[in-house]
């Protein structure tokens, strides 16, 4: 019996391994495709699925017995194993494409059955409409149950949407076989973009480990393809003017996103497709459409100049226009159909007082040009999305758009009204950008701002208040990425965050008053609190911290670590002392915290103390200067932050007054990349 099982498993693996050869020798001509199907046209969809049929899982081998599947899945491991994933895509002569997607899962355990029951299937709703074509669950006992379409989890979501499927009760040993089709949204509207194929990126790794992943691309127009981590696919001519490309790989590990990286394209093999062999071709195509879209009427130009007259310098003009737009333009995403890729005309956006990232970028670029200042829309791939191939340029590689002013080397994100000119959200810093302007043919990195551009400074004074309390008065100043967070909800969420921060140091403190100065520029929060005298001995030691836990909690890393921004945090505490220490005493206490420092390529620590007129001030400045840490650098990176924590630990025998505090509130929060 064991021999028979192994032979059947071998036969199944041989069928997968020989898949490319099997497909290349198909003798029967494929049915001719017409225009892209309407999602409700059953006859058209049936023909599409028929053309995909030779590549579907049930066409590759006889139905495998449960025991064979179990043996196959055991080699991969996990509570859920994807036995087969197919993406079959047809690109018509008009550049629109339709897809047949098949996903076959095996649930070897009850835990896998439980977790899979809550899973969703994602698709790009800006380009395609979803229809479940076939869904069945085959139980190990030979019975089966149908899978239903539960609709989009968020029907009003933007871009990528999660599609829910209604599963029958699942149990360990089940095989799930799902086939769905994707057809173009409003096909007639895409004529605005011409007949070019928008392209895409298809990653071979996904949420579950996979035995085999296959991508079949058939096109009736010339397209560019690039395979990263995969063998190049030879183009095969087929009847009806089709050219076919095929990639197949496996087994593939599961990909789990990590806030510190790597991204999916930095981890997984992927295929990148588009109409252009290089980024210059994409720029030429897209800039022609933006030029027509961004043209301003003479009346509208005059209106803009009346609202913001030209300023003395280009920088002053940029600031004045941005200050107006930041107060009058609301972000509103609309990622359906053509507008998912092409901005609305600036006059429409201005009149509506709302738009998405590309709407705002084109409006501001057109406004600046009207004042004689060259400015361009820049397509952005935020850093969490990862890298892309140099060939097969595709607009689908980008998830954001911002403004670029070449004369000033200045970037402005119109979706961040709480930032001033010169500041950028963390998600933009270090991102890949393609400036849509004549002569631009390469991706570039948006600069990562220096640590002193993203700062938090806390200046705290403690004085006795009556016989049983201390009074704490303080000012917290934030700039850069952290300032955006504080400006956004300065009187609500961040006042509560301030109270939590104070209680982190002094659990029984009582916040009495707060006030705020939201900028522009630095944001200032002022506060006053009372602290029970028993919570504070008056002998202020250094500030215990957990930077290693925050930044380098893992013992080792196999992939590069990515940090969103550089930052600097300064804590300055002033309190009364009976007498200032003498010069000799201060000098001898260096290791105990009177004066100390650490420097490395990853950051720096500086500790100083000064005393005058009976008031002691202790200043601790921590700088995080790294954004990319390679695996071989990670041990040194972790050792540095552990050393910082050790230097900030209270001296032996001292009261750990601030031991409850952690630095997380001080670190500028990174903005989440949005699909805009």
mmCIF file of C-alpha atoms in Angstrom, residues 64-425:
data_model
loop_
_atom_site.group_PDB
_atom_site.id
_atom_site.type_symbol
_atom_site.label_atom_id
_atom_site.label_comp_id
_atom_site.label_asym_id
_atom_site.label_seq_id
_atom_site.Cartn_x
_atom_site.Cartn_y
_atom_site.Cartn_z
ATOM 1 C CA UNK A 64 -5.969 12.644 -6.325
ATOM 2 C CA UNK A 65 -7.007 10.513 -3.390
ATOM 3 C CA UNK A 66 -7.090 12.191 0.022
ATOM 4 C CA UNK A 67 -4.150 10.116 1.205
ATOM 5 C CA UNK A 68 -2.024 11.272 -1.720
ATOM 6 C CA UNK A 69 -2.917 14.907 -1.089
ATOM 7 C CA UNK A 70 -2.135 14.493 2.600
ATOM 8 C CA UNK A 71 1.300 13.080 1.803
ATOM 9 C CA UNK A 72 1.926 15.908 -0.647
ATOM 10 C CA UNK A 73 0.877 18.587 1.859
ATOM 11 C CA UNK A 74 2.955 17.043 4.658
ATOM 12 C CA UNK A 75 6.117 17.860 2.711
ATOM 13 C CA UNK A 76 5.193 21.551 2.764
ATOM 14 C CA UNK A 77 3.797 21.776 6.279
ATOM 15 C CA UNK A 78 1.218 24.104 7.825
ATOM 16 C CA UNK A 79 -2.413 23.944 8.847
ATOM 17 C CA UNK A 80 -3.465 25.196 5.392
ATOM 18 C CA UNK A 81 -1.643 24.232 2.186
ATOM 19 C CA UNK A 82 -2.394 25.657 -1.234
ATOM 20 C CA UNK A 83 -2.055 22.719 -3.595
ATOM 21 C CA UNK A 84 -2.421 24.805 -6.723
ATOM 22 C CA UNK A 85 -2.891 28.461 -7.682
ATOM 23 C CA UNK A 86 -3.560 29.511 -11.271
ATOM 24 C CA UNK A 87 -3.832 32.931 -12.796
ATOM 25 C CA UNK A 88 -4.941 32.708 -16.422
ATOM 26 C CA UNK A 89 -5.076 36.145 -18.070
ATOM 27 C CA UNK A 90 -6.098 37.240 -21.567
ATOM 28 C CA UNK A 91 -5.135 40.667 -22.910
ATOM 29 C CA UNK A 92 -7.261 41.856 -25.813
ATOM 30 C CA UNK A 93 -6.143 44.132 -28.645
ATOM 31 C CA UNK A 94 -7.751 47.085 -26.838
ATOM 32 C CA UNK A 95 -5.478 46.522 -23.822
ATOM 33 C CA UNK A 96 -8.189 45.253 -21.452
ATOM 34 C CA UNK A 97 -7.722 41.919 -19.758
ATOM 35 C CA UNK A 98 -9.857 39.210 -18.177
ATOM 36 C CA UNK A 99 -8.752 36.528 -15.754
ATOM 37 C CA UNK A 100 -9.660 33.050 -14.614
ATOM 38 C CA UNK A 101 -8.247 32.324 -11.164
ATOM 39 C CA UNK A 102 -8.195 28.911 -9.511
ATOM 40 C CA UNK A 103 -7.130 28.206 -5.943
ATOM 41 C CA UNK A 104 -7.047 24.699 -4.490
ATOM 42 C CA UNK A 105 -6.421 24.311 -0.744
ATOM 43 C CA UNK A 106 -5.945 21.345 1.556
ATOM 44 C CA UNK A 107 -6.779 21.604 5.247
ATOM 45 C CA UNK A 108 -4.805 18.849 7.002
ATOM 46 C CA UNK A 109 -5.888 19.850 10.524
ATOM 47 C CA UNK A 110 -8.947 21.043 12.408
ATOM 48 C CA UNK A 111 -7.019 24.226 13.253
ATOM 49 C CA UNK A 112 -6.553 24.872 9.552
ATOM 50 C CA UNK A 113 -10.264 24.347 8.917
ATOM 51 C CA UNK A 114 -11.094 26.860 11.639
ATOM 52 C CA UNK A 115 -8.673 29.548 10.428
ATOM 53 C CA UNK A 116 -9.562 29.178 6.742
ATOM 54 C CA UNK A 117 -13.258 29.613 7.446
ATOM 55 C CA UNK A 118 -12.622 33.312 8.125
ATOM 56 C CA UNK A 119 -10.383 33.979 5.118
ATOM 57 C CA UNK A 120 -11.068 36.359 2.231
ATOM 58 C CA UNK A 121 -9.985 36.581 -1.408
ATOM 59 C CA UNK A 122 -8.552 39.891 -2.608
ATOM 60 C CA UNK A 123 -8.938 41.465 -6.043
ATOM 61 C CA UNK A 124 -8.439 44.901 -7.620
ATOM 62 C CA UNK A 125 -11.923 46.370 -7.880
ATOM 63 C CA UNK A 126 -10.647 49.449 -9.719
ATOM 64 C CA UNK A 127 -9.969 47.272 -12.795
ATOM 65 C CA UNK A 128 -12.054 44.128 -12.498
ATOM 66 C CA UNK A 129 -15.458 42.825 -11.480
ATOM 67 C CA UNK A 130 -15.540 39.553 -9.511
ATOM 68 C CA UNK A 131 -17.731 36.517 -10.144
ATOM 69 C CA UNK A 132 -17.452 33.180 -8.399
ATOM 70 C CA UNK A 133 -17.600 30.527 -11.121
ATOM 71 C CA UNK A 134 -17.170 27.335 -9.155
ATOM 72 C CA UNK A 135 -16.658 26.527 -5.508
ATOM 73 C CA UNK A 136 -16.748 23.145 -3.823
ATOM 74 C CA UNK A 137 -15.451 21.588 -0.614
ATOM 75 C CA UNK A 138 -14.582 17.870 -0.897
ATOM 76 C CA UNK A 139 -14.528 16.054 2.417
ATOM 77 C CA UNK A 140 -12.270 13.080 3.143
ATOM 78 C CA UNK A 141 -15.332 10.800 3.462
ATOM 79 C CA UNK A 142 -16.293 11.432 -0.193
ATOM 80 C CA UNK A 143 -19.095 13.920 0.461
ATOM 81 C CA UNK A 144 -18.947 17.527 -0.690
ATOM 82 C CA UNK A 145 -20.529 20.940 -0.159
ATOM 83 C CA UNK A 146 -20.940 24.032 -2.323
ATOM 84 C CA UNK A 147 -19.276 27.387 -1.696
ATOM 85 C CA UNK A 148 -21.318 30.575 -2.118
ATOM 86 C CA UNK A 149 -20.382 34.173 -2.907
ATOM 87 C CA UNK A 150 -20.795 36.403 0.154
ATOM 88 C CA UNK A 151 -19.916 39.629 -1.697
ATOM 89 C CA UNK A 152 -17.285 42.247 -0.948
ATOM 90 C CA UNK A 153 -16.405 42.612 2.717
ATOM 91 C CA UNK A 154 -16.484 46.393 2.202
ATOM 92 C CA UNK A 155 -18.517 47.294 -0.920
ATOM 93 C CA UNK A 156 -17.304 50.895 -0.640
ATOM 94 C CA UNK A 157 -13.637 49.983 -0.221
ATOM 95 C CA UNK A 158 -11.000 51.463 -2.497
ATOM 96 C CA UNK A 159 -8.829 49.555 -4.945
ATOM 97 C CA UNK A 160 -8.054 46.116 -3.543
ATOM 98 C CA UNK A 161 -11.107 44.593 -1.923
ATOM 99 C CA UNK A 162 -11.630 41.482 0.138
ATOM 100 C CA UNK A 163 -14.247 39.102 -1.286
ATOM 101 C CA UNK A 164 -16.027 36.889 1.190
ATOM 102 C CA UNK A 165 -17.005 33.314 0.346
ATOM 103 C CA UNK A 166 -19.677 31.404 2.225
ATOM 104 C CA UNK A 167 -18.178 28.036 3.172
ATOM 105 C CA UNK A 168 -20.020 24.942 4.337
ATOM 106 C CA UNK A 169 -18.789 23.623 7.705
ATOM 107 C CA UNK A 170 -15.097 22.797 7.271
ATOM 108 C CA UNK A 171 -13.106 20.037 8.933
ATOM 109 C CA UNK A 172 -9.644 18.586 8.827
ATOM 110 C CA UNK A 173 -8.906 16.671 5.623
ATOM 111 C CA UNK A 174 -11.027 18.923 3.375
ATOM 112 C CA UNK A 175 -9.966 19.973 -0.124
ATOM 113 C CA UNK A 176 -11.297 23.374 -1.270
ATOM 114 C CA UNK A 177 -11.500 24.053 -5.012
ATOM 115 C CA UNK A 178 -12.393 27.611 -6.050
ATOM 116 C CA UNK A 179 -12.556 29.129 -9.536
ATOM 117 C CA UNK A 180 -13.515 32.756 -10.113
ATOM 118 C CA UNK A 181 -13.396 35.132 -13.071
ATOM 119 C CA UNK A 182 -12.439 38.807 -13.250
ATOM 120 C CA UNK A 183 -13.653 40.963 -16.133
ATOM 121 C CA UNK A 184 -13.010 44.685 -16.842
ATOM 122 C CA UNK A 185 -15.037 47.330 -15.035
ATOM 123 C CA UNK A 186 -17.024 49.475 -17.546
ATOM 124 C CA UNK A 187 -14.955 48.440 -20.605
ATOM 125 C CA UNK A 188 -16.108 51.340 -22.776
ATOM 126 C CA UNK A 189 -14.711 53.937 -20.342
ATOM 127 C CA UNK A 190 -11.123 52.724 -20.662
ATOM 128 C CA UNK A 191 -10.775 54.276 -24.116
ATOM 129 C CA UNK A 192 -9.543 57.413 -22.321
ATOM 130 C CA UNK A 193 -6.289 55.580 -21.624
ATOM 131 C CA UNK A 194 -5.846 54.408 -25.221
ATOM 132 C CA UNK A 195 -5.208 50.784 -26.128
ATOM 133 C CA UNK A 196 -2.170 50.110 -23.966
ATOM 134 C CA UNK A 197 -2.154 47.255 -21.451
ATOM 135 C CA UNK A 198 -1.903 48.663 -17.917
ATOM 136 C CA UNK A 199 0.106 45.660 -16.772
ATOM 137 C CA UNK A 200 0.465 44.162 -13.315
ATOM 138 C CA UNK A 201 2.727 42.459 -10.779
ATOM 139 C CA UNK A 202 1.957 38.848 -9.880
ATOM 140 C CA UNK A 203 3.752 37.433 -6.821
ATOM 141 C CA UNK A 204 4.139 33.672 -6.504
ATOM 142 C CA UNK A 205 4.102 33.682 -2.697
ATOM 143 C CA UNK A 206 0.893 34.248 -0.767
ATOM 144 C CA UNK A 207 -0.570 33.764 2.703
ATOM 145 C CA UNK A 208 -0.214 29.963 2.644
ATOM 146 C CA UNK A 209 2.584 27.661 1.509
ATOM 147 C CA UNK A 210 1.902 26.463 -2.037
ATOM 148 C CA UNK A 211 2.808 23.264 -3.871
ATOM 149 C CA UNK A 212 2.526 24.792 -7.356
ATOM 150 C CA UNK A 213 1.779 28.298 -8.681
ATOM 151 C CA UNK A 214 1.187 28.962 -12.384
ATOM 152 C CA UNK A 215 0.693 32.153 -14.368
ATOM 153 C CA UNK A 216 -0.518 31.920 -17.972
ATOM 154 C CA UNK A 217 -0.605 35.184 -19.908
ATOM 155 C CA UNK A 218 -2.089 35.297 -23.424
ATOM 156 C CA UNK A 219 -2.082 38.576 -25.340
ATOM 157 C CA UNK A 220 -3.317 39.837 -28.687
ATOM 158 C CA UNK A 221 -1.060 42.899 -28.534
ATOM 159 C CA UNK A 222 2.708 43.238 -27.949
ATOM 160 C CA UNK A 223 3.553 43.384 -24.246
ATOM 161 C CA UNK A 224 6.714 43.525 -22.154
ATOM 162 C CA UNK A 225 7.343 40.932 -19.462
ATOM 163 C CA UNK A 226 9.965 40.595 -16.725
ATOM 164 C CA UNK A 227 10.369 37.606 -14.414
ATOM 165 C CA UNK A 228 12.224 38.077 -11.116
ATOM 166 C CA UNK A 229 13.370 34.917 -9.367
ATOM 167 C CA UNK A 230 11.884 32.795 -12.159
ATOM 168 C CA UNK A 231 13.158 31.449 -15.492
ATOM 169 C CA UNK A 232 12.241 33.618 -18.449
ATOM 170 C CA UNK A 233 9.153 32.455 -20.306
ATOM 171 C CA UNK A 234 9.484 31.868 -24.016
ATOM 172 C CA UNK A 235 6.764 33.471 -26.114
ATOM 173 C CA UNK A 236 4.668 30.913 -28.002
ATOM 174 C CA UNK A 237 2.465 31.901 -30.944
ATOM 175 C CA UNK A 238 -1.086 30.516 -31.005
ATOM 176 C CA UNK A 239 -3.944 30.643 -33.517
ATOM 177 C CA UNK A 240 -6.022 33.807 -33.613
ATOM 178 C CA UNK A 241 -3.105 36.233 -33.181
ATOM 179 C CA UNK A 242 -2.362 35.230 -29.608
ATOM 180 C CA UNK A 243 1.031 35.091 -27.929
ATOM 181 C CA UNK A 244 1.287 32.950 -24.810
ATOM 182 C CA UNK A 245 3.674 33.194 -21.862
ATOM 183 C CA UNK A 246 3.755 30.642 -19.053
ATOM 184 C CA UNK A 247 5.531 30.614 -15.677
ATOM 185 C CA UNK A 248 5.217 27.819 -13.136
ATOM 186 C CA UNK A 249 7.067 27.328 -9.857
ATOM 187 C CA UNK A 250 6.834 25.587 -6.515
ATOM 188 C CA UNK A 251 6.795 24.679 -3.799
ATOM 189 C CA UNK A 252 6.631 28.240 -2.475
ATOM 190 C CA UNK A 253 6.727 29.265 1.203
ATOM 191 C CA UNK A 254 4.043 31.397 2.811
ATOM 192 C CA UNK A 255 4.583 35.144 2.862
ATOM 193 C CA UNK A 256 3.647 37.037 6.003
ATOM 194 C CA UNK A 257 3.968 40.838 5.894
ATOM 195 C CA UNK A 258 6.274 42.301 8.515
ATOM 196 C CA UNK A 259 6.245 45.979 9.479
ATOM 197 C CA UNK A 260 10.046 45.936 9.276
ATOM 198 C CA UNK A 261 10.221 44.150 5.894
ATOM 199 C CA UNK A 262 10.858 42.509 3.614
ATOM 200 C CA UNK A 263 8.038 43.408 1.240
ATOM 201 C CA UNK A 264 6.374 40.865 -1.026
ATOM 202 C CA UNK A 265 8.487 41.690 -4.112
ATOM 203 C CA UNK A 266 11.669 41.591 -2.013
ATOM 204 C CA UNK A 267 10.772 38.093 -0.825
ATOM 205 C CA UNK A 268 8.765 36.352 -3.525
ATOM 206 C CA UNK A 269 9.426 35.469 -7.157
ATOM 207 C CA UNK A 270 7.181 37.646 -9.298
ATOM 208 C CA UNK A 271 6.228 38.490 -12.866
ATOM 209 C CA UNK A 272 5.913 42.120 -13.969
ATOM 210 C CA UNK A 273 4.020 42.963 -17.155
ATOM 211 C CA UNK A 274 3.176 46.090 -19.095
ATOM 212 C CA UNK A 275 3.063 47.761 -22.496
ATOM 213 C CA UNK A 276 6.451 49.453 -22.164
ATOM 214 C CA UNK A 277 9.923 47.959 -22.034
ATOM 215 C CA UNK A 278 11.230 50.858 -19.920
ATOM 216 C CA UNK A 279 9.956 53.580 -17.589
ATOM 217 C CA UNK A 280 10.526 56.306 -20.194
ATOM 218 C CA UNK A 281 7.831 54.793 -22.399
ATOM 219 C CA UNK A 282 5.370 54.821 -19.509
ATOM 220 C CA UNK A 283 6.237 58.473 -18.770
ATOM 221 C CA UNK A 284 5.617 59.492 -22.400
ATOM 222 C CA UNK A 285 2.262 57.689 -22.473
ATOM 223 C CA UNK A 286 1.054 58.980 -19.107
ATOM 224 C CA UNK A 287 2.310 62.549 -19.499
ATOM 225 C CA UNK A 288 0.305 62.898 -22.740
ATOM 226 C CA UNK A 289 -2.840 62.008 -20.835
ATOM 227 C CA UNK A 290 -2.010 64.313 -17.933
ATOM 228 C CA UNK A 291 -1.359 67.190 -20.317
ATOM 229 C CA UNK A 292 -4.863 66.901 -21.749
ATOM 230 C CA UNK A 293 -6.361 66.309 -18.298
ATOM 231 C CA UNK A 294 -4.506 69.143 -16.562
ATOM 232 C CA UNK A 295 -5.134 71.975 -19.032
ATOM 233 C CA UNK A 296 -6.638 75.049 -17.314
ATOM 234 C CA UNK A 297 -9.076 77.490 -18.889
ATOM 235 C CA UNK A 298 -8.083 81.196 -18.901
ATOM 236 C CA UNK A 299 -10.918 82.023 -16.477
ATOM 237 C CA UNK A 300 -9.813 79.349 -14.024
ATOM 238 C CA UNK A 301 -6.174 80.517 -14.236
ATOM 239 C CA UNK A 302 -7.289 84.039 -13.379
ATOM 240 C CA UNK A 303 -9.336 82.760 -10.449
ATOM 241 C CA UNK A 304 -6.370 80.849 -9.022
ATOM 242 C CA UNK A 305 -4.078 83.868 -9.325
ATOM 243 C CA UNK A 306 -6.667 85.987 -7.510
ATOM 244 C CA UNK A 307 -6.876 83.483 -4.653
ATOM 245 C CA UNK A 308 -3.085 83.226 -4.228
ATOM 246 C CA UNK A 309 -1.199 86.034 -5.989
ATOM 247 C CA UNK A 310 2.359 85.193 -7.073
ATOM 248 C CA UNK A 311 4.806 85.502 -4.195
ATOM 249 C CA UNK A 312 8.323 86.928 -4.038
ATOM 250 C CA UNK A 313 10.065 83.572 -4.500
ATOM 251 C CA UNK A 314 9.121 80.169 -5.939
ATOM 252 C CA UNK A 315 9.326 78.620 -2.466
ATOM 253 C CA UNK A 316 7.005 81.259 -1.048
ATOM 254 C CA UNK A 317 4.535 80.578 -3.874
ATOM 255 C CA UNK A 318 4.622 76.825 -3.204
ATOM 256 C CA UNK A 319 3.967 77.461 0.490
ATOM 257 C CA UNK A 320 1.123 79.874 -0.169
ATOM 258 C CA UNK A 321 -0.645 77.541 -2.604
ATOM 259 C CA UNK A 322 -0.171 74.548 -0.312
ATOM 260 C CA UNK A 323 -1.463 76.464 2.716
ATOM 261 C CA UNK A 324 -4.636 77.207 0.756
ATOM 262 C CA UNK A 325 -5.109 73.651 -0.516
ATOM 263 C CA UNK A 326 -4.344 72.092 2.868
ATOM 264 C CA UNK A 327 -7.274 74.029 4.320
ATOM 265 C CA UNK A 328 -9.695 73.570 1.405
ATOM 266 C CA UNK A 329 -9.005 70.144 -0.174
ATOM 267 C CA UNK A 330 -10.272 66.997 1.536
ATOM 268 C CA UNK A 331 -8.991 63.544 0.725
ATOM 269 C CA UNK A 332 -11.654 61.375 -0.914
ATOM 270 C CA UNK A 333 -10.598 58.197 -2.664
ATOM 271 C CA UNK A 334 -12.437 57.048 -5.778
ATOM 272 C CA UNK A 335 -10.604 54.007 -7.107
ATOM 273 C CA UNK A 336 -13.100 52.637 -9.621
ATOM 274 C CA UNK A 337 -12.484 52.267 -13.339
ATOM 275 C CA UNK A 338 -10.325 54.762 -15.221
ATOM 276 C CA UNK A 339 -10.139 57.124 -12.248
ATOM 277 C CA UNK A 340 -8.140 54.491 -10.421
ATOM 278 C CA UNK A 341 -5.271 55.469 -12.728
ATOM 279 C CA UNK A 342 -6.064 58.880 -14.216
ATOM 280 C CA UNK A 343 -6.767 62.001 -12.135
ATOM 281 C CA UNK A 344 -9.842 64.112 -12.599
ATOM 282 C CA UNK A 345 -9.499 67.538 -14.300
ATOM 283 C CA UNK A 346 -8.186 70.158 -11.812
ATOM 284 C CA UNK A 347 -11.215 72.421 -12.205
ATOM 285 C CA UNK A 348 -13.516 69.556 -11.146
ATOM 286 C CA UNK A 349 -11.348 68.742 -8.141
ATOM 287 C CA UNK A 350 -11.172 72.408 -7.099
ATOM 288 C CA UNK A 351 -14.930 72.812 -7.419
ATOM 289 C CA UNK A 352 -15.645 69.628 -5.448
ATOM 290 C CA UNK A 353 -12.999 70.550 -2.823
ATOM 291 C CA UNK A 354 -12.047 66.902 -2.602
ATOM 292 C CA UNK A 355 -10.027 64.284 -4.438
ATOM 293 C CA UNK A 356 -7.501 61.505 -4.041
ATOM 294 C CA UNK A 357 -3.704 61.648 -4.175
ATOM 295 C CA UNK A 358 -3.354 62.039 -7.941
ATOM 296 C CA UNK A 359 -6.201 64.572 -8.084
ATOM 297 C CA UNK A 360 -4.495 66.800 -5.534
ATOM 298 C CA UNK A 361 -1.053 66.382 -7.099
ATOM 299 C CA UNK A 362 -2.283 67.323 -10.590
ATOM 300 C CA UNK A 363 -4.289 70.282 -9.267
ATOM 301 C CA UNK A 364 -1.299 71.720 -7.402
ATOM 302 C CA UNK A 365 1.067 71.039 -10.308
ATOM 303 C CA UNK A 366 -1.276 72.830 -12.732
ATOM 304 C CA UNK A 367 -1.660 75.746 -10.296
ATOM 305 C CA UNK A 368 2.114 76.161 -9.938
ATOM 306 C CA UNK A 369 2.615 75.964 -13.698
ATOM 307 C CA UNK A 370 0.030 78.714 -14.117
ATOM 308 C CA UNK A 371 2.341 80.840 -11.950
ATOM 309 C CA UNK A 372 5.352 79.946 -14.071
ATOM 310 C CA UNK A 373 6.836 77.371 -11.678
ATOM 311 C CA UNK A 374 7.573 73.968 -13.275
ATOM 312 C CA UNK A 375 5.914 71.191 -11.274
ATOM 313 C CA UNK A 376 5.060 67.585 -12.025
ATOM 314 C CA UNK A 377 2.977 64.723 -10.732
ATOM 315 C CA UNK A 378 5.159 61.871 -9.477
ATOM 316 C CA UNK A 379 3.921 58.281 -9.297
ATOM 317 C CA UNK A 380 5.051 56.704 -6.028
ATOM 318 C CA UNK A 381 5.594 53.136 -4.879
ATOM 319 C CA UNK A 382 5.607 53.453 -1.097
ATOM 320 C CA UNK A 383 8.488 51.683 0.603
ATOM 321 C CA UNK A 384 6.364 48.908 2.117
ATOM 322 C CA UNK A 385 5.443 47.765 -1.398
ATOM 323 C CA UNK A 386 9.059 46.793 -2.181
ATOM 324 C CA UNK A 387 11.112 46.965 -5.350
ATOM 325 C CA UNK A 388 10.190 46.460 -8.991
ATOM 326 C CA UNK A 389 11.943 45.239 -12.131
ATOM 327 C CA UNK A 390 13.659 47.698 -14.469
ATOM 328 C CA UNK A 391 11.902 46.249 -17.520
ATOM 329 C CA UNK A 392 8.170 45.877 -18.283
ATOM 330 C CA UNK A 393 7.141 49.265 -16.905
ATOM 331 C CA UNK A 394 3.608 49.279 -15.502
ATOM 332 C CA UNK A 395 1.473 51.911 -13.831
ATOM 333 C CA UNK A 396 0.121 49.126 -11.626
ATOM 334 C CA UNK A 397 3.447 49.213 -9.740
ATOM 335 C CA UNK A 398 2.437 52.448 -7.993
ATOM 336 C CA UNK A 399 0.079 52.931 -5.060
ATOM 337 C CA UNK A 400 0.383 56.688 -4.533
ATOM 338 C CA UNK A 401 1.067 60.019 -6.245
ATOM 339 C CA UNK A 402 2.589 63.264 -4.955
ATOM 340 C CA UNK A 403 3.876 66.583 -6.320
ATOM 341 C CA UNK A 404 7.470 67.277 -7.352
ATOM 342 C CA UNK A 405 8.948 70.770 -7.868
ATOM 343 C CA UNK A 406 12.270 70.240 -9.693
ATOM 344 C CA UNK A 407 13.587 73.795 -9.260
ATOM 345 C CA UNK A 408 13.464 73.366 -5.473
ATOM 346 C CA UNK A 409 14.030 69.591 -5.289
ATOM 347 C CA UNK A 410 10.835 69.628 -3.242
ATOM 348 C CA UNK A 411 8.183 66.951 -2.723
ATOM 349 C CA UNK A 412 4.669 67.730 -1.450
ATOM 350 C CA UNK A 413 2.075 65.120 -0.463
ATOM 351 C CA UNK A 414 -1.366 66.664 -0.948
ATOM 352 C CA UNK A 415 -3.017 63.915 1.114
ATOM 353 C CA UNK A 416 -1.161 65.114 4.251
ATOM 354 C CA UNK A 417 -2.752 68.499 5.113
ATOM 355 C CA UNK A 418 -1.229 68.395 8.590
ATOM 356 C CA UNK A 419 2.287 68.590 7.171
ATOM 357 C CA UNK A 420 4.008 71.760 6.035
ATOM 358 C CA UNK A 421 6.154 72.234 2.922
ATOM 359 C CA UNK A 422 9.393 70.330 3.468
ATOM 360 C CA UNK A 423 7.789 67.671 5.669
ATOM 361 C CA UNK A 424 6.787 64.256 4.314
ATOM 362 C CA UNK A 425 4.809 61.317 5.729
#
